[in-house]
Amino acid sequence: MRRGNKRISKEDNLRNLDDVVPLTSLRERETGVVVHAVGGFGLVRRLAEMGLTPGVEVKVLRTGPFRGPFEIEVRGVALALGRGVASRVFVRPLRSESNG
Amino acid sequence: MAERQLTIALAGNANVGKSVIFNQLTGLNQVVGNWPGKTVERAEGPLFFKGYKIRVIDLPGIYSLSTFSMEEIVSRDYIAVEKPDIIINIVDASALERNLYFTLQLLELEASIIVDLNQVDFAAKKGIRIDVERLSEALGLPVVPTVAITGSGINEMLSTVIAVISGEEELKPLKVEYGKEIEERVKALEKLLRDKLPEVCMVYPARWIAVKLLERDIDVSGKLKNYEAGKGVLEYAEKLAAELEKIHGEPSPVVMASERYGLANKIAKDVTIVEAPPRISLEQKLDAITTHKVFGYPILVAVVASTFALIFVGGDFLIAGLGFLFDNLLFFVEGVLSSFLPEIAVELINKGILNGVVAGITIALPYIVPFYIILALLEDSGYLPRAAFLMDNLMHKIGLHGKAFIPLMLGYGCSVPACIGCRIMETERERFLAGFVVVLIPCAARTVIILGLVGRFVGLHAALALYAFDLVLVFGLGRIAFNALPGEPVGLIMEMPPYKKPSMKNILMKTWSRTKDFIYIALPIIVAGSVIITVLDLSGFMDYMVDVVSPLTSGWLGLPAATSIPLIFGILRKELAIILLEDALLLQGMALQDLTAIEMIVFSLVTMIYIPCIATIAACVREFGWRKALAITVIDVALALFLGGLAYRLLPLVMVT
C-alpha cells in the first residue's frame, strides 16, 4: 500500500541524508525522489499542492538557459520551477531508469 | 410551461479546457465582470436545455482549493456559500492524478459534482485510456468523457446534469479519508466546531473547516476569528496541527497534501490503462525547439516581432478603412445636426462625443482587436508559458519572474489589458511591481507619437534609441522598486501545458469578450476625455491652462509653449497627442517639422513616460486600488519631467542639430 511505502521512505530519509541533493544538481533526463522542500511556509505548501510531496518521483525534462528555470515532470504534469525554487527542493537521485 | 431554473458552476485546474467548455455551453451570451470586491474575473452565461434555464458560472481556473490566490478563495466560497445545484468538475484525462487532487478537494466541500473527463482524445494520443466506469465507481460520481474543442460529449454531460437534478441518477460521493492520526484529529476538531460554532457549520461543511484548520489555512482561520468562540477553536486546531507536524516531521499542509495525492494516485492508477508507449509527437518536437537554449531566443524574438508587425500592418489597414468611413459619416451627421441645432451644440456633440467614439473605434480598436486575436492564439497554443520559461532569468533581475513577461508584452499593445494582465502574478507585491513597470512600456498610442514625430523627422535610429532607453528605464526602475518594496520575491512555479492546436472558435470568442471588456472600461473614458477637451477649448479655459504650465514646458523642458496643450490633454487622450500637437503648432503658424530634433525627442520622451492615459489610470485603480494608482501616476509624471529637462540640457552636448 502506498501509505506504507511512504513511511518507509520517510524513515530512510531521516536515517541517511548523505545522498540527498538539491533538484538543481540533477541533469536533464535524470530522475530523483523528493525528500523534502526547504523554505517559507507558503513556498513549501505551494509545492506540495502542485504535487511535489515527499516520496514522489520527479524527472528533469530540461534546464533553462542562462541559469534559467528547471522544467520537471511530476505526476504526469510538466512544471517549470525557477532556479531559486528548484534549489529548495531536495531529492534523492535515482541512478538507473526506474519504473516505480 | 414554467421554466425550471438551475445553477451550475464549472470548476477545474488551469489548462484543462474549461474556457472552451464554457464557450460551448453559453456561446456569445456571456457576461464577464469581476467577483464583488475582487480583481478576479467572473464569467456567466445562460443556457437552455430540456426545459431548464441554466445559469452557467465559470469559476476561475485554479490549481487547488487552498488559500494561495484570490481565485481559489473566490471559487471555494462560491461553492460553499452560494451552493450551486451542480458543480461540473473538468478533469484533464491526460493528467488524471493531478486533476483528481482537485476533485478530492471539491468532494471535501460536499458539493454535488459531475466529472467532465475532458481531452480524452489528447490522452489517447499520449497512449492513455481511462476506464470511465471504474473512475465513476471510485469517486461515486457520474463521469462523462468529452472533447471540448469539437463539442463531443457536451450533450451527454448536460443530460447527466438533468438526470442528477431529477433524481434519476444518484450521487454516492467518495468520502475523503486520511491516515489514522489525522482522522482522529479531524474528527475531534469537527466535533468542537459543531458544538462551539454551529452557525459557521451551517454555511461551510464542518469536516471541511476542520481539515482546513489542520492545514493552517489562513483564510478559514481568519473567518473564525470574527466569532467569540473562534479563539478557543483556533487554539485547539493549532495544537492539533503542531502534533501532526511532530509526528510527520513536515508542515501540516504538506502532510495533508501528501495524503490526498496518495489517494489521487491510487485512483488514477486503478483506472488508467496505458495502451501504448507515448511516441515523440510533433508537439513535443515543437516544445523542445521553442524552449531550446539557443534556438528558443530567435524564435521568441521572431514571434514578438511578427506579432507587432501584424498588429501594426493590420491596424493601419483597418484604421485607413474605418477612418474613411467615419470621416464621411461625421461630415454627414454634422450637416444634419447643424440644420436644427446652434453651432456650439453641434461642435460639442461632434468634436466631443462623436469624435471620441470614432477615435476609440478607429484608433484603439484596430490595434486592440488584432492584438487580442494573436494573444489568444499564443495562449491557446501554449506558447506563452514557453516565453515565460525563456525570460524567467531576465525577469528575476527586476524581482519578478518569467510570468511577468506576459503583461509586459501586452503593454506594447495597450496599457489597459497589460494592467489587467498583471493578475497572473501570485502576490499583491508582484502584481504591483509588474503594474508599475508595464505602464512605462510604450503602448500603441505612444508608438504612434514616437514613430510619427521622432521616427519620421529625426530618423529611425533616434526612435529606436528612445525604445532602448525605455527598456533600460523599465529595468532600472523595476530594480529600484523591487528593492524599495517590502516583501520577498516569489519564484517561478508554473505549469507547462502541452502544445495544442488552438480552436478558431474559442479564439474568436476570447477576443470578443476581451474587446467587450476593453470597450466597457476605456471607451467611456475616452469619450469623456474628448468632451472635456472640447468644453475647455470652447470656453477658452485651455489658453489659461497653457499659461499656467508654460514655465514648465518652455522653461524646464525647452519646448514651444504650444506643446502644453498636447501634453496636458495627452492624459485624457494619448492617442491624440500628435494630432493635438499639430493643431496647436498650426495656431502659431508652425508645422510639426518646424520643431528642432531635440524638441521632438524631448516631447516624445515626456509623452512616453509621463503618465499612462486616463483609461490606464482607471485600470490601475481597479487592479491596484486608489493609493497605488496615484503613486504610479505621480512617480511617472515627476520622472518624465525630470528626464525631459535633463534631456533638453544634455542632448545638445551629444547631438549635432
XYZ file of C-alpha atoms in Angstrom, chain A residues 2-3 6-7 10 28 35-36 41-51 53-54 62-71 75-83 85 100, chain B residues 63-64 66 68 95 97-98 101 105 177-179 181 215-217 248 250-251 253-254 257-259 261-262 265 287-288 291 293 297 389 392-393 426 491-496:
84
model
C 1.130 3.441 -0.797
C 0.818 4.880 2.645
C 5.785 6.390 2.138
C 6.541 5.749 5.781
C 10.469 8.749 5.278
C 18.436 16.779 -17.953
C 12.808 14.072 0.159
C 11.608 17.450 1.290
C 5.680 28.068 4.773
C 3.974 29.424 1.668
C 6.502 28.008 -0.769
C 6.674 24.554 0.794
C 2.919 24.391 0.881
C 2.505 25.560 -2.687
C 4.990 22.984 -3.937
C 3.084 20.272 -2.073
C -0.173 21.409 -3.648
C 1.446 21.225 -7.070
C 2.273 17.603 -6.359
C 5.261 15.906 -1.879
C 7.847 13.723 -0.115
C 15.114 20.424 -19.379
C 17.011 23.227 -17.761
C 16.522 26.784 -18.902
C 19.328 28.820 -20.415
C 21.349 31.463 -18.505
C 20.794 29.790 -15.144
C 17.119 29.796 -16.002
C 14.307 27.638 -14.650
C 14.091 23.862 -14.405
C 11.313 22.070 -16.219
C 2.633 13.230 -11.520
C 2.306 13.358 -15.293
C 2.448 17.154 -15.472
C 5.272 19.392 -16.679
C 6.158 22.141 -14.234
C 8.618 24.995 -14.614
C 10.386 25.921 -11.391
C 12.587 28.988 -11.137
C 16.149 28.089 -10.206
C 12.653 27.415 -6.154
C 8.471 2.816 -9.927
C -4.575 24.541 -9.155
C -6.097 23.548 -5.876
C -6.137 26.112 -0.770
C -2.895 30.968 -2.287
C -3.047 14.318 -16.341
C -3.666 12.170 -10.897
C -3.007 15.863 -10.697
C -6.315 16.050 -6.369
C -10.920 18.890 -2.592
C -10.287 9.856 4.460
C -6.858 10.381 5.899
C -4.462 8.285 7.913
C -3.508 10.054 13.266
C -3.778 22.638 7.196
C -3.324 26.101 8.753
C -5.454 27.742 6.096
C 5.394 13.549 10.442
C 6.651 18.036 7.797
C 4.470 21.168 7.831
C -0.262 21.235 4.740
C 2.444 19.044 3.254
C -1.363 17.203 0.541
C 0.694 14.003 0.580
C -2.299 12.043 1.818
C -2.094 12.887 -3.561
C -1.703 9.348 -2.248
C -2.522 8.432 -7.252
C 8.226 22.085 -27.317
C 11.897 21.120 -27.470
C 12.452 26.199 -25.189
C 18.859 27.158 -25.044
C 15.517 33.076 -28.292
C 10.268 29.990 -19.284
C 12.477 33.911 -16.258
C 16.081 34.737 -15.514
C 0.876 35.464 -7.429
C 9.987 32.276 -7.554
C 8.503 30.795 -10.678
C 6.188 27.834 -10.260
C 4.287 27.402 -13.480
C 2.609 24.574 -15.272
C 3.837 23.970 -18.812
